[in-house]
Structures are given as C-alpha cells and as structure tokens.
Tab-separated table of C-alpha atoms in Angstrom:
chain	number	residue	atom	x	y	z
R	1	ARG	CA	-16.777	15.087	-4.800
R	2	PHE	CA	-17.704	18.774	-5.200
R	3	TRP	CA	-14.685	19.917	-3.208
R	4	SER	CA	-12.419	17.568	-5.116
R	5	TRP	CA	-13.622	18.989	-8.425
R	6	ALA	CA	-13.263	22.532	-7.087
R	7	TYR	CA	-9.672	21.890	-6.000
R	8	ALA	CA	-8.937	20.242	-9.347
R	9	ASN	CA	-10.342	23.175	-11.333
R	10	PHE	CA	-8.307	25.706	-9.358
R	11	ASN	CA	-5.231	23.516	-9.638
R	12	LYS	CA	-5.637	23.343	-13.432
R	13	LEU	CA	-6.057	27.108	-13.666
R	14	GLN	CA	-2.687	27.553	-11.951
R	15	ALA	CA	-1.016	24.773	-13.947
R	16	ASP	CA	-2.162	26.233	-17.276
R	17	ILE	CA	-0.636	29.584	-16.336
R	18	LEU	CA	2.628	28.017	-15.186
R	19	ARG	CA	3.045	25.931	-18.333
R	20	GLN	CA	3.281	29.074	-20.416
R	21	HIS	CA	6.460	30.013	-18.549
R	22	ILE	CA	8.251	26.902	-17.253
R	23	GLY	CA	8.789	24.789	-20.347
R	24	GLU	CA	9.155	21.064	-19.627
R	25	ARG	CA	9.543	21.401	-15.863
R	26	PHE	CA	7.222	19.237	-13.818
R	27	ILE	CA	4.167	20.555	-11.982
R	28	THR	CA	3.049	18.965	-8.732
R	29	THR	CA	1.205	19.608	-5.494
R	30	ASN	CA	1.113	17.850	-2.147
R	31	PHE	CA	-1.633	15.376	-1.233
R	32	MET	CA	-2.424	13.769	2.109
R	33	PRO	CA	-3.071	10.049	2.682
R	34	PHE	CA	-6.720	9.033	2.136
R	35	HIS	CA	-7.796	12.675	2.505
R	36	LEU	CA	-11.438	12.847	1.443
R	37	ASP	CA	-11.400	16.439	0.147
R	38	ALA	CA	-9.258	15.694	-2.897
R	39	ASN	CA	-9.192	12.710	-5.220
R	40	PRO	CA	-5.746	12.914	-6.846
R	41	ALA	CA	-7.106	11.359	-10.046
R	42	ASP	CA	-9.189	14.506	-10.608
R	43	MET	CA	-5.921	16.399	-11.175
R	44	MET	CA	-4.345	14.083	-13.722
R	45	ASP	CA	-4.947	16.565	-16.539
R	46	ALA	CA	-2.864	19.214	-14.767
R	47	LEU	CA	-0.053	17.507	-12.854
R	48	THR	CA	2.980	15.767	-14.275
R	49	LEU	CA	4.217	14.441	-10.943
R	50	PHE	CA	2.226	13.465	-7.858
R	51	ALA	CA	3.545	14.054	-4.354
R	52	TRP	CA	2.354	13.697	-0.788
R	53	ASP	CA	3.103	14.673	2.809
R	54	SER	CA	4.169	11.845	5.120
R	55	TYR	CA	3.831	12.260	8.890
R	56	PRO	CA	3.497	8.631	9.959
R	57	VAL	CA	4.201	8.900	13.707
R	58	SER	CA	1.574	10.909	15.564
R	59	GLY	CA	0.996	8.934	18.755
R	60	ALA	CA	-2.117	7.199	17.437
R	61	GLY	CA	-3.346	3.933	18.894
R	62	LYS	CA	-3.187	2.641	22.443
R	63	ALA	CA	-1.929	-0.235	24.578
R	64	HIS	CA	1.117	-0.771	22.370
R	65	VAL	CA	3.077	-3.885	23.292
R	66	ASP	CA	6.370	-2.832	21.694
R	67	GLU	CA	8.073	0.276	20.308
R	68	THR	CA	7.122	-0.104	16.657
R	69	TYR	CA	4.692	2.817	17.079
R	70	ARG	CA	7.827	4.986	16.965
R	71	LEU	CA	8.498	3.688	13.432
R	72	ALA	CA	5.012	3.645	11.843
R	73	ASP	CA	3.324	0.980	9.735
R	74	PRO	CA	5.376	0.235	6.598
R	75	ALA	CA	2.302	-0.865	4.621
R	76	ALA	CA	0.430	2.352	5.461
R	77	ILE	CA	3.363	4.384	4.127
R	78	SER	CA	4.090	2.214	1.113
R	79	ILE	CA	0.533	2.047	-0.201
R	80	ILE	CA	0.466	5.845	-0.559
R	81	HIS	CA	3.856	5.816	-2.297
R	82	ASP	CA	2.432	3.379	-4.827
R	83	GLN	CA	-0.852	5.275	-5.084
R	84	MET	CA	1.059	8.429	-6.024
R	85	ALA	CA	3.072	6.448	-8.584
R	86	SER	CA	-0.114	5.071	-10.146
R	87	TYR	CA	-1.260	8.314	-11.791
R	88	THR	CA	1.535	9.391	-14.135
R	89	GLY	CA	4.349	7.064	-13.107
R	90	ARG	CA	6.212	9.965	-11.470
R	91	TRP	CA	6.015	10.771	-7.778
R	92	ALA	CA	7.889	12.353	-4.885
R	93	LEU	CA	7.681	13.252	-1.202
R	94	LEU	CA	7.205	16.976	-0.607
R	95	GLU	CA	7.083	16.650	3.175
R	96	VAL	CA	8.468	13.912	5.374
R	97	GLN	CA	8.386	14.050	9.162
R	98	PRO	CA	11.832	15.115	10.420
R	99	GLY	CA	11.146	14.526	14.123
R	100	GLN	CA	8.492	15.390	16.687
R	101	VAL	CA	5.519	17.483	15.548
R	102	ASN	CA	3.453	20.144	17.287
R	103	TRP	CA	-0.061	19.113	16.255
R	104	SER	CA	-0.558	15.494	17.319
R	105	GLY	CA	-1.150	15.945	21.047
R	106	VAL	CA	1.181	12.992	21.713
R	107	PRO	CA	4.764	14.106	20.988
R	108	VAL	CA	6.268	10.666	20.427
R	109	LEU	CA	10.061	10.604	20.185
R	110	LEU	CA	10.998	8.807	16.977
R	111	TYR	CA	12.943	5.565	17.133
R	112	PRO	CA	16.599	6.181	16.228
R	113	GLY	CA	16.903	5.571	12.495
R	114	ALA	CA	13.215	6.123	11.707
R	115	VAL	CA	13.789	9.099	9.392
R	116	ARG	CA	16.560	7.251	7.546
R	117	LEU	CA	14.246	4.252	7.186
R	118	TRP	CA	11.466	6.419	5.699
R	119	LEU	CA	13.859	8.014	3.213
R	120	TRP	CA	15.106	4.641	2.035
R	121	THR	CA	11.512	3.402	1.783
R	122	ALA	CA	10.614	6.285	-0.518
R	123	TYR	CA	13.695	5.667	-2.652
R	124	ALA	CA	12.925	1.947	-2.877
R	125	HIS	CA	9.441	2.757	-4.185
R	126	GLY	CA	10.831	4.985	-6.924
R	127	ALA	CA	10.598	8.523	-5.526
R	128	GLU	CA	12.227	11.077	-7.810
R	129	PHE	CA	13.089	13.397	-4.934
R	130	ILE	CA	12.368	14.020	-1.262
R	131	THR	CA	12.011	17.357	0.495
R	132	THR	CA	10.962	18.027	4.068
R	133	TYR	CA	9.145	20.424	6.327
R	134	ARG	CA	10.764	22.097	8.148
R	135	TYR	CA	14.391	22.972	7.546
R	136	ARG	CA	14.748	24.864	10.840
R	137	GLN	CA	12.791	24.422	14.043
R	138	PRO	CA	11.218	27.852	14.714
R	139	ARG	CA	11.927	29.984	17.792
R	140	PHE	CA	8.399	31.416	17.975
R	141	GLY	CA	4.861	30.914	16.678
R	142	THR	CA	2.401	28.049	16.696
R	143	GLU	CA	4.937	25.580	15.285
R	144	LEU	CA	7.450	26.204	18.021
R	145	PHE	CA	7.608	22.481	18.815
R	146	HIS	CA	7.732	21.265	15.188
R	147	HIS	CA	11.155	19.762	14.583
R	148	GLY	CA	13.206	20.495	11.495
R	149	LEU	CA	16.444	19.350	9.922
R	150	THR	CA	18.240	21.833	12.146
R	151	THR	CA	17.640	23.048	15.669
R	152	PRO	CA	16.460	26.639	16.346
R	153	ASP	CA	19.942	28.045	15.698
R	154	GLY	CA	19.563	27.092	12.026
R	155	VAL	CA	22.998	25.460	11.957
R	156	THR	CA	23.120	22.496	14.314
R	157	LEU	CA	21.623	19.367	12.779
R	158	SER	CA	18.765	17.672	14.596
R	159	ALA	CA	18.634	13.878	14.932
R	160	GLY	CA	16.447	13.760	11.818
R	161	GLY	CA	18.804	16.113	10.013
R	162	ARG	CA	21.760	13.853	10.749
R	163	GLU	CA	19.823	10.927	9.296
R	164	PHE	CA	19.144	12.940	6.123
R	165	VAL	CA	22.885	13.534	5.780
R	166	GLN	CA	23.578	9.848	6.399
R	167	VAL	CA	21.209	8.808	3.599
R	168	VAL	CA	22.772	11.322	1.198
R	169	ASP	CA	26.188	9.823	1.940
R	170	GLU	CA	24.860	6.281	1.502
R	171	MET	CA	23.259	7.201	-1.815
R	172	LYS	CA	26.599	8.542	-3.032
R	173	MET	CA	28.184	5.181	-2.220
R	174	LEU	CA	25.599	3.518	-4.470
R	175	GLY	CA	26.390	5.904	-7.294
R	176	VAL	CA	23.091	7.761	-6.968
R	177	THR	CA	23.914	11.268	-8.090
R	178	LYS	CA	20.926	13.131	-9.453
R	179	PRO	CA	17.243	12.533	-10.186
R	180	SER	CA	16.280	11.025	-13.514
R	181	THR	CA	14.009	13.162	-15.678
R	182	THR	CA	12.578	10.216	-17.586
R	183	VAL	CA	11.143	7.983	-14.877
R	184	SER	CA	8.030	6.339	-16.313
R	185	SER	CA	7.055	4.010	-13.476
R	186	LYS	CA	7.930	3.519	-9.860
R	187	ALA	CA	10.100	0.490	-10.500
R	188	ALA	CA	11.237	1.161	-14.046
R	189	THR	CA	14.545	2.931	-13.596
R	190	PRO	CA	16.752	3.783	-10.638
R	191	VAL	CA	17.902	7.358	-10.226
R	192	ALA	CA	21.381	6.101	-11.068
R	193	THR	CA	23.384	2.973	-10.381
R	194	SER	CA	27.011	2.113	-9.973
R	195	PRO	CA	28.791	1.656	-13.319
R	196	SER	CA	29.466	-2.025	-12.616
R	197	ALA	CA	25.790	-2.925	-12.291
R	198	ALA	CA	24.864	-2.596	-15.957
R	199	ALA	CA	27.500	-5.025	-17.175
R	200	LYS	CA	26.522	-7.978	-14.987
R	201	PRO	CA	24.649	-10.907	-16.554
R	202	ARG	CA	21.134	-11.658	-15.384
R	203	SER	CA	20.836	-14.246	-12.606
R	204	LYS	CA	18.126	-15.894	-10.554
R	205	GLN	CA	18.604	-13.280	-7.850
R	206	ASP	CA	18.278	-10.589	-10.525
R	207	ALA	CA	14.832	-11.823	-11.606
R	208	PRO	CA	12.055	-9.232	-11.584
R	209	GLN	CA	10.142	-8.963	-8.333
R	210	PRO	CA	6.683	-10.582	-8.716
R	211	VAL	CA	3.950	-7.951	-9.017
R	212	VAL	CA	0.295	-8.158	-7.965
R	213	GLY	CA	-2.464	-5.610	-8.511
R	214	LEU	CA	-4.491	-3.821	-5.834
R	215	VAL	CA	-7.629	-1.977	-6.940
R	216	PHE	CA	-7.996	1.387	-5.179
R	217	ASP	CA	-11.145	3.351	-5.989
R	218	PHE	CA	-11.204	6.743	-4.259
R	219	GLU	CA	-14.971	7.101	-4.677
R	220	GLN	CA	-15.500	4.067	-2.457
R	221	LEU	CA	-13.895	6.074	0.379
R	222	TRP	CA	-16.567	8.742	0.030
R	223	TYR	CA	-19.391	6.232	0.171
R	224	PHE	CA	-18.044	4.313	3.164
R	225	HIS	CA	-17.636	7.630	4.973
R	226	THR	CA	-21.176	8.745	4.088
R	227	LEU	CA	-23.019	5.481	4.771
R	228	ALA	CA	-20.709	3.293	6.809
R	229	GLN	CA	-23.290	0.705	7.962
R	230	ALA	CA	-20.568	-0.898	10.112
R	231	LYS	CA	-18.906	1.748	12.286
R	232	ARG	CA	-15.623	-0.150	12.508
R	233	TRP	CA	-15.391	-0.645	8.755
R	234	SER	CA	-12.352	1.356	7.696
R	235	GLN	CA	-11.746	1.137	3.966
R	236	PRO	CA	-8.232	2.629	4.280
R	237	ARG	CA	-7.355	0.009	6.901
R	238	TRP	CA	-8.827	-2.774	4.738
R	239	LEU	CA	-6.710	-1.664	1.778
R	240	VAL	CA	-3.589	-1.419	3.938
R	241	MET	CA	-4.179	-4.919	5.329
R	242	TRP	CA	-4.193	-6.456	1.855
R	243	TYR	CA	-1.148	-4.395	0.892
R	244	ALA	CA	0.632	-5.678	4.006
R	245	ALA	CA	-0.267	-9.260	3.101
R	246	ALA	CA	1.340	-8.825	-0.322
R	247	ALA	CA	4.461	-7.167	1.106
R	248	ARG	CA	4.814	-10.030	3.597
R	249	LEU	CA	5.186	-12.394	0.624
R	250	GLY	CA	7.888	-10.258	-0.974
R	251	LEU	CA	5.525	-9.112	-3.722
R	252	GLU	CA	5.538	-5.707	-5.373
R	253	VAL	CA	2.124	-4.010	-5.475
R	254	LYS	CA	0.755	-2.096	-8.440
R	255	ILE	CA	-2.163	0.205	-7.607
R	256	ILE	CA	-4.950	0.060	-10.203
R	257	ARG	CA	-7.905	2.409	-10.552
R	258	PRO	CA	-11.221	0.871	-11.688
R	259	ASP	CA	-11.187	2.976	-14.862
R	260	GLN	CA	-7.850	1.466	-15.894
R	261	ALA	CA	-7.384	-1.710	-17.890
R	262	ILE	CA	-5.957	-4.534	-15.808
R	263	PRO	CA	-2.422	-5.319	-17.008
R	264	PRO	CA	-2.727	-8.884	-18.332
R	265	GLU	CA	0.680	-9.875	-16.970
R	266	LEU	CA	-0.477	-9.508	-13.352
R	267	PRO	CA	-1.015	-13.013	-11.926
R	268	ILE	CA	-3.201	-11.775	-9.061
R	269	VAL	CA	-5.478	-8.755	-8.682
R	270	ILE	CA	-7.028	-7.894	-5.308
R	271	ALA	CA	-10.147	-5.705	-5.154
R	272	PRO	CA	-11.065	-5.079	-1.495
R	273	GLY	CA	-14.456	-3.604	-0.595
R	274	MET	CA	-15.481	-2.490	-4.092
R	275	GLN	CA	-19.036	-1.792	-2.995
R	276	MET	CA	-20.054	0.282	-6.043
R	277	VAL	CA	-19.571	-1.380	-9.426
R	278	ASP	CA	-20.871	-1.090	-12.959
R	279	GLU	CA	-21.273	-3.536	-15.806
R	280	ALA	CA	-18.009	-2.516	-17.447
R	281	LEU	CA	-15.951	-3.146	-14.296
R	282	VAL	CA	-17.540	-6.528	-13.599
R	283	GLN	CA	-16.971	-7.524	-17.223
R	284	GLN	CA	-13.328	-6.470	-16.969
R	285	TRP	CA	-12.923	-8.639	-13.875
R	286	ASP	CA	-14.558	-11.582	-15.624
R	287	ASP	CA	-12.385	-11.152	-18.712
R	288	TYR	CA	-9.267	-11.017	-16.538
R	289	ALA	CA	-10.170	-14.286	-14.820
R	290	HIS	CA	-11.172	-16.018	-18.053
R	291	SER	CA	-7.806	-15.154	-19.582
R	292	GLY	CA	-5.963	-16.862	-16.723
R	293	GLY	CA	-5.777	-14.225	-14.004
R	294	HIS	CA	-6.576	-14.850	-10.361
R	295	LEU	CA	-9.016	-12.279	-8.977
R	296	LEU	CA	-9.630	-11.820	-5.259
R	297	LEU	CA	-12.803	-10.005	-4.168
R	298	THR	CA	-13.910	-9.323	-0.606
R	299	CYS	CA	-17.032	-8.681	1.405
R	300	ARG	CA	-18.967	-5.521	0.501
R	301	THR	CA	-18.176	-5.868	-3.179
R	302	GLY	CA	-20.855	-5.360	-5.821
R	303	LEU	CA	-23.620	-4.334	-3.424
R	304	MET	CA	-24.738	-1.343	-5.523
R	305	ASP	CA	-24.254	0.517	-8.774
R	306	ARG	CA	-22.023	3.566	-9.255
R	307	THR	CA	-24.833	5.876	-8.118
R	308	GLY	CA	-25.161	4.064	-4.792
R	309	GLN	CA	-28.389	2.209	-5.561
R	310	THR	CA	-28.842	-1.462	-4.732
R	311	TRP	CA	-29.888	-4.016	-7.310
R	312	GLU	CA	-33.287	-5.455	-8.075
R	313	GLY	CA	-32.308	-9.021	-7.378
R	314	PRO	CA	-29.952	-11.032	-5.169
R	315	HIS	CA	-27.466	-9.434	-2.793
R	316	ALA	CA	-24.382	-8.359	-4.812
R	317	LYS	CA	-26.167	-9.513	-7.958
R	318	PRO	CA	-23.489	-8.625	-10.576
R	319	ILE	CA	-20.729	-10.696	-8.955
R	320	VAL	CA	-22.762	-13.835	-8.173
R	321	PRO	CA	-21.695	-15.582	-11.420
R	322	LEU	CA	-18.058	-14.641	-10.772
R	323	ILE	CA	-17.831	-15.964	-7.217
R	324	GLY	CA	-20.007	-19.027	-7.796
R	325	ALA	CA	-21.928	-18.367	-4.604
R	326	THR	CA	-24.759	-16.299	-3.176
R	327	ILE	CA	-24.588	-14.080	-0.110
R	328	GLU	CA	-27.442	-15.202	2.116
R	329	ALA	CA	-26.831	-12.755	4.982
R	330	TYR	CA	-24.098	-10.778	6.714
R	331	ASP	CA	-23.155	-10.149	10.332
R	332	GLY	CA	-21.285	-7.510	12.314
R	333	LEU	CA	-20.293	-7.937	15.949
R	334	PRO	CA	-20.447	-5.467	18.883
R	335	ASP	CA	-17.374	-3.718	20.250
R	336	ASP	CA	-14.786	-6.065	21.765
R	337	THR	CA	-16.814	-9.088	20.667
R	338	TRP	CA	-14.927	-11.558	18.524
R	339	ALA	CA	-15.874	-14.598	16.491
R	340	GLU	CA	-13.737	-17.074	14.576
R	341	VAL	CA	-13.322	-18.210	11.000
R	342	GLU	CA	-11.395	-21.383	10.191
R	343	MET	CA	-9.248	-22.128	7.158
R	344	ASP	CA	-6.897	-25.077	6.716
R	345	GLY	CA	-7.359	-26.056	10.348
R	346	VAL	CA	-6.364	-22.643	11.722
R	347	LYS	CA	-8.830	-20.315	13.444
R	348	HIS	CA	-8.678	-16.546	12.945
R	349	ALA	CA	-10.472	-13.712	14.758
R	350	TRP	CA	-12.949	-11.358	13.100
R	351	ASN	CA	-15.615	-8.869	14.196
R	352	VAL	CA	-16.197	-6.116	11.590
R	353	TRP	CA	-18.152	-7.859	8.836
R	354	GLY	CA	-18.890	-11.437	7.819
R	355	ASP	CA	-20.831	-12.639	4.767
R	356	LEU	CA	-22.682	-15.949	5.060
R	357	LEU	CA	-22.265	-17.672	1.708
R	358	TYR	CA	-24.002	-20.485	-0.115
R	359	ALA	CA	-21.515	-22.070	-2.496
R	360	GLU	CA	-22.532	-23.718	-5.746
R	361	PRO	CA	-21.558	-27.413	-6.080
R	362	THR	CA	-18.637	-26.587	-8.396
R	363	THR	CA	-17.295	-23.830	-6.126
R	364	LYS	CA	-14.486	-24.679	-3.715
R	365	VAL	CA	-15.060	-23.771	-0.059
R	366	LEU	CA	-11.949	-22.235	1.515
R	367	ALA	CA	-13.127	-21.179	4.974
R	368	LYS	CA	-16.069	-21.575	7.334
R	369	TYR	CA	-17.269	-19.844	10.481
R	370	SER	CA	-16.363	-21.906	13.536
R	371	ASN	CA	-18.738	-20.404	16.108
R	372	GLN	CA	-21.882	-18.258	16.501
R	373	PHE	CA	-25.294	-19.779	15.710
R	374	TYR	CA	-24.282	-20.088	12.057
R	375	ALA	CA	-21.146	-22.164	12.776
R	376	GLY	CA	-20.280	-24.144	9.673
R	377	ALA	CA	-21.538	-21.489	7.265
R	378	VAL	CA	-19.232	-20.733	4.343
R	379	ALA	CA	-17.010	-17.650	4.733
R	380	ALA	CA	-14.699	-17.804	1.703
R	381	THR	CA	-14.789	-19.510	-1.686
R	382	ARG	CA	-12.889	-19.990	-4.922
R	383	ASN	CA	-14.586	-20.372	-8.281
R	384	ARG	CA	-12.974	-21.524	-11.514
R	385	ARG	CA	-13.652	-18.952	-14.224
R	386	GLY	CA	-12.258	-19.787	-17.641
R	387	LYS	CA	-8.491	-20.255	-17.355
R	388	GLY	CA	-8.351	-18.417	-14.023
R	389	THR	CA	-10.140	-18.180	-10.698
R	390	VAL	CA	-12.178	-15.789	-8.576
R	391	THR	CA	-11.598	-16.002	-4.820
R	392	TYR	CA	-14.162	-14.403	-2.506
R	393	CYS	CA	-13.106	-13.473	1.029
R	394	GLY	CA	-16.363	-12.825	2.872
R	395	VAL	CA	-14.794	-11.710	6.153
R	396	TYR	CA	-13.309	-8.390	7.276
R	397	SER	CA	-10.954	-10.104	9.678
R	398	GLU	CA	-7.746	-9.479	11.511
R	399	GLN	CA	-4.427	-9.499	9.658
R	400	THR	CA	-3.637	-13.190	10.167
R	401	PHE	CA	-6.573	-14.353	8.034
R	402	VAL	CA	-5.799	-11.843	5.287
R	403	ASP	CA	-2.185	-13.032	5.263
R	404	ALA	CA	-3.219	-16.684	5.091
R	405	MET	CA	-5.804	-16.057	2.363
R	406	LEU	CA	-3.391	-14.255	0.040
R	407	GLU	CA	-0.551	-16.690	0.671
R	408	LYS	CA	-2.857	-19.604	-0.151
R	409	LEU	CA	-3.938	-17.938	-3.398
R	410	ALA	CA	-0.384	-17.031	-4.408
R	411	ARG	CA	0.954	-20.532	-3.831
R	412	ASP	CA	-1.987	-22.171	-5.592
R	413	ALA	CA	-1.509	-19.785	-8.530
R	414	GLY	CA	2.195	-20.603	-8.761
R	415	VAL	CA	3.359	-17.096	-7.880
R	416	PRO	CA	6.847	-17.249	-6.309
R	417	VAL	CA	6.766	-15.905	-2.768
R	418	SER	CA	9.358	-15.213	-0.082
R	419	VAL	CA	7.684	-14.996	3.311
R	420	LEU	CA	9.257	-12.158	5.281
R	421	PRO	CA	9.114	-11.403	9.005
R	422	PRO	CA	6.321	-9.057	10.133
R	423	ARG	CA	6.888	-5.371	9.330
R	424	VAL	CA	9.806	-6.158	7.013
R	425	HIS	CA	9.694	-5.125	3.350
R	426	LEU	CA	12.049	-6.227	0.579
R	427	LEU	CA	12.053	-4.167	-2.612
R	428	LYS	CA	14.110	-3.946	-5.768
R	429	ARG	CA	15.148	-0.736	-7.487
R	430	GLY	CA	17.443	-1.025	-10.429
R	431	ALA	CA	20.357	-3.272	-9.534
R	432	HIS	CA	19.732	-3.127	-5.814
R	433	ARG	CA	17.752	-5.140	-3.293
R	434	ILE	CA	16.625	-2.938	-0.414
R	435	LEU	CA	15.541	-4.483	2.892
R	436	LEU	CA	13.598	-2.261	5.293
R	437	ASN	CA	13.245	-3.351	8.924
R	438	TYR	CA	10.259	-1.706	10.636
R	439	GLN	CA	10.657	-3.935	13.698
R	440	ASP	CA	12.123	-2.834	17.016
R	441	LYS	CA	14.453	-5.830	17.055
R	442	PRO	CA	17.193	-7.014	14.710
R	443	ILE	CA	16.547	-9.429	11.845
R	444	THR	CA	18.679	-11.362	9.376
R	445	ALA	CA	18.628	-10.192	5.768
R	446	PRO	CA	17.417	-12.868	3.302
R	447	ALA	CA	20.440	-12.375	1.081
R	448	PRO	CA	22.471	-15.133	-0.600
R	449	LYS	CA	25.451	-16.461	1.301
R	450	GLY	CA	28.527	-14.381	0.652
R	451	THR	CA	26.577	-11.267	-0.318
R	452	LYS	CA	28.556	-8.045	-0.160
R	453	PHE	CA	26.363	-5.405	1.437
R	454	LEU	CA	26.602	-1.868	0.097
R	455	VAL	CA	24.605	-0.456	3.017
R	456	GLY	CA	24.241	-2.256	6.328
R	457	SER	CA	25.023	-5.920	6.909
R	458	ALA	CA	23.408	-9.345	7.136
R	459	THR	CA	22.178	-8.458	10.610
R	460	VAL	CA	19.763	-5.582	10.151
R	461	GLU	CA	19.308	-3.506	13.277
R	462	PRO	CA	15.931	-2.150	14.475
R	463	ALA	CA	14.795	0.602	12.065
R	464	GLY	CA	17.652	-0.559	9.891
R	465	VAL	CA	18.286	-0.812	6.173
R	466	ALA	CA	20.334	-3.267	4.157
R	467	VAL	CA	21.185	-2.795	0.494
R	468	TRP	CA	22.957	-5.275	-1.707
R	469	GLU	CA	23.599	-5.666	-5.396
R	470	ASP	CA	22.126	-8.538	-7.400
R	471	VAL	CA	24.819	-11.059	-8.252
C-alpha cells in the first residue's frame, strides 16, 4: 500500500505539470496485470486513460496436453482489459507481445495468428488504441532476443509485424478509421463503423449482450499475499476462473470496485474471495439482493474487517444473514490430493479450500461434499433475500464446478446465455459481433444462417477471428 501511494503521488506530480501544457490530451501510464506494487485506483485523480502491458505467453505451466499455451488464456487477458476500462471508461494497450521475449527463460514460439487474435481481443473490449514494444528487434544489448514488429534490419516485418498489418487492413474493411475521443465505457461506442450499420433496424441478433458484474478489490490481493493461509490460494486465478465462467456463457463482464455503487441493472454480481468487508459493503450487497439482484459470494468472504481483524462472533459473521447458513469449519487438502463436490448429480474436483456449511431450513442446498469424513456436508447454498437471491459457493474448485455454478445461477435467474466452446469468446462492439478462437483447433461460429462475414468465415481456424454485422 505504501509503494502504491508513493507511485500515485509521483504520478500525480507529473500529471499536474503536464496538464498545464497539453490541454485536453489524455494522460496515461502502463500497468501490469495483478502487480502488487501499484493499485491503479490510487491514480484515478491523475489519469484520464488507463493502459497496461500484455505479455501473455511466457512458457509458464507444465505438462501441457495441447498447443493452447502458445495462445494464452483469453480470460486472463480479458479480465485486465475490463479492469482497465473500469476506472475512467477509457483504456488502451501500451505494450502487446509481438513475438518471442528475452526474459521468460522459455522462448515459446507463438501460434500463428496469436498476435492478430490479441489485437482483435483488445479492440472487442473497447481499446482506444494499441501500441507495442518493440518496433525493431535490437542487434545488441540485453534485449537482443526480444522480438519486434520488424527484424533487426528495421525494415523486414516479423511474423508479429505482418499480423499487425493484417489487422490494420481488416479494420479498414470494417470502416474503422481513427480512435474516438469521446469513449465513455468499454462497450459504449465503436471507434467507427461502416456507414450502413447505423441505418439498420434493431433485431433480436442486435440485442445488447447480457452483462454481469465481477467485484475486484485490489486490497484483497495484498492480504492474500501477506497471509495466504492456503498456499495454493491464488486470488488472481480465482477471479479469472469466474470471469472465464461468465465468458463461456456469452456474457459481458463489468468490473466493479467495492467502493462503487452496484449498477441496479446488473442481473448477477459475483464477488469472489472478498475476505475483508465492512458494514457499508455488506449492506450494499443486501440492498442489491433485496431489490431483485442475484449475488454470488464464495469461500473466504467476510472473514474479517477492512483492517484485517476477525469478528467477535461466528465465522464470517457479517454475511451469515445474507447466505442463510453458518460456516462450521473449512478444509484444505495437501498437494496432489483431490476431493469431490457434487451438484446436480455431477462430481467435480477440488483441493484448495472447502467450507463446511450448515444451511438454515429455508436455505436451498445446491451442492454437497461426496467424500472425505464429512461426506454429505453442505458445500454451496442459495438463500432468498427480498426479491433476489444470495448464492454461496463454499469451494475453491476446478473450473468445471465454477462453470456449472454460474450457469445454474444464470438460468435460474432468467439471464439469456449462449454456451460457447472452451476458450472461445464472443463479444459485441458497435454493430459487430466478434468471435475469438483461443483453441488450437477450428470451431464453427455461432452466427445466424446466411450471415455475411466481414472478417473470417463460419469455420474459424485455430487462433482465428470472425466478425459479422448484426442483421
């Protein structure tokens, strides 16, 4: 927190000087994903546009069973796009990986089309502009092996450079000409659209993409890092998993900070691992549910106040009335040891954290543990709260359970969903639907029969993109 404030103070000093000379031009700086030294929200009083550096392929992980590691995780990229958009409504990419890098220790060769896919992903999420590092691969120095848009001769395009050119040409075909200077939210306005788009009447296909909220509190990252309790608990991974579950259903995600009012039009709000809470936040959650919203909380929510002190009373005392259950105990399993939780007749693996719940008679039980000595104990619940509901997912599980939990909530809440293949995102910007295939095999675009594709085709190749106009 100290370093974040220090960075913010120095950033404001520079911004105040610049504003005296640059008029209405934007001021930005480049953040890194989930980087603990700087909470971007601390700089909201100085920046007009938030930007970040995206280097998604670094050779991380092991025992990969396919080649998707050459493409990166679309949810891990997209959540940071939407985080950047959440501060002022304006965001951009200042650096995007153009090829292999010199610092990872595992110089993975990118999948053909990966750079193009990342550029289209940023555009689909509302980026105002994209720049990269580097333009030219150097001939000497410590970054000798860091690729650029051109090779060391400064003229010949690299593979990534050719994909940049391809995207520029594709954007021109869509009528995208120059950045808008009045973008107010990530999905509000395209950079520009073809002249024919504005005149078309609204249709079912042209309906707004359903939006759900995801609460992202940067201060929780600091606490989980300082006092992890469970060594495999990764708050960034937990957030990304819930983001991925929403994207799988074809839902747009709006990032919400805990100090922001919850937009009442959001049908679902997900708050994963909100360990530190205060009375105002819990009351806001309760008000949201009472007014008809569907709130989803997870394990390690409400365990302590905003100063990191536990409550005098039951475990997670402030949220007990919301979830309609008490947390009797919790469990964490050793490395490579897995247990199961069952919901709707399907068993799912977990091993990071599991709350053992006691549900009140009026609270609906959604899932139970299917093994260990506490087999049959309640793992997830749903409680009616006013006109809405509060769902409690007591298990830090694998992705399949997260997917099933959110899909169940969305369908029960009447939120329209379109289940997509794994690692496939479908977004809408302006008049265009944009399908992004992060698989290493081809898929079929979920477009209406007879759709005329502006970019790509109905068969979307690995690392491919398809763009069509709403009709």
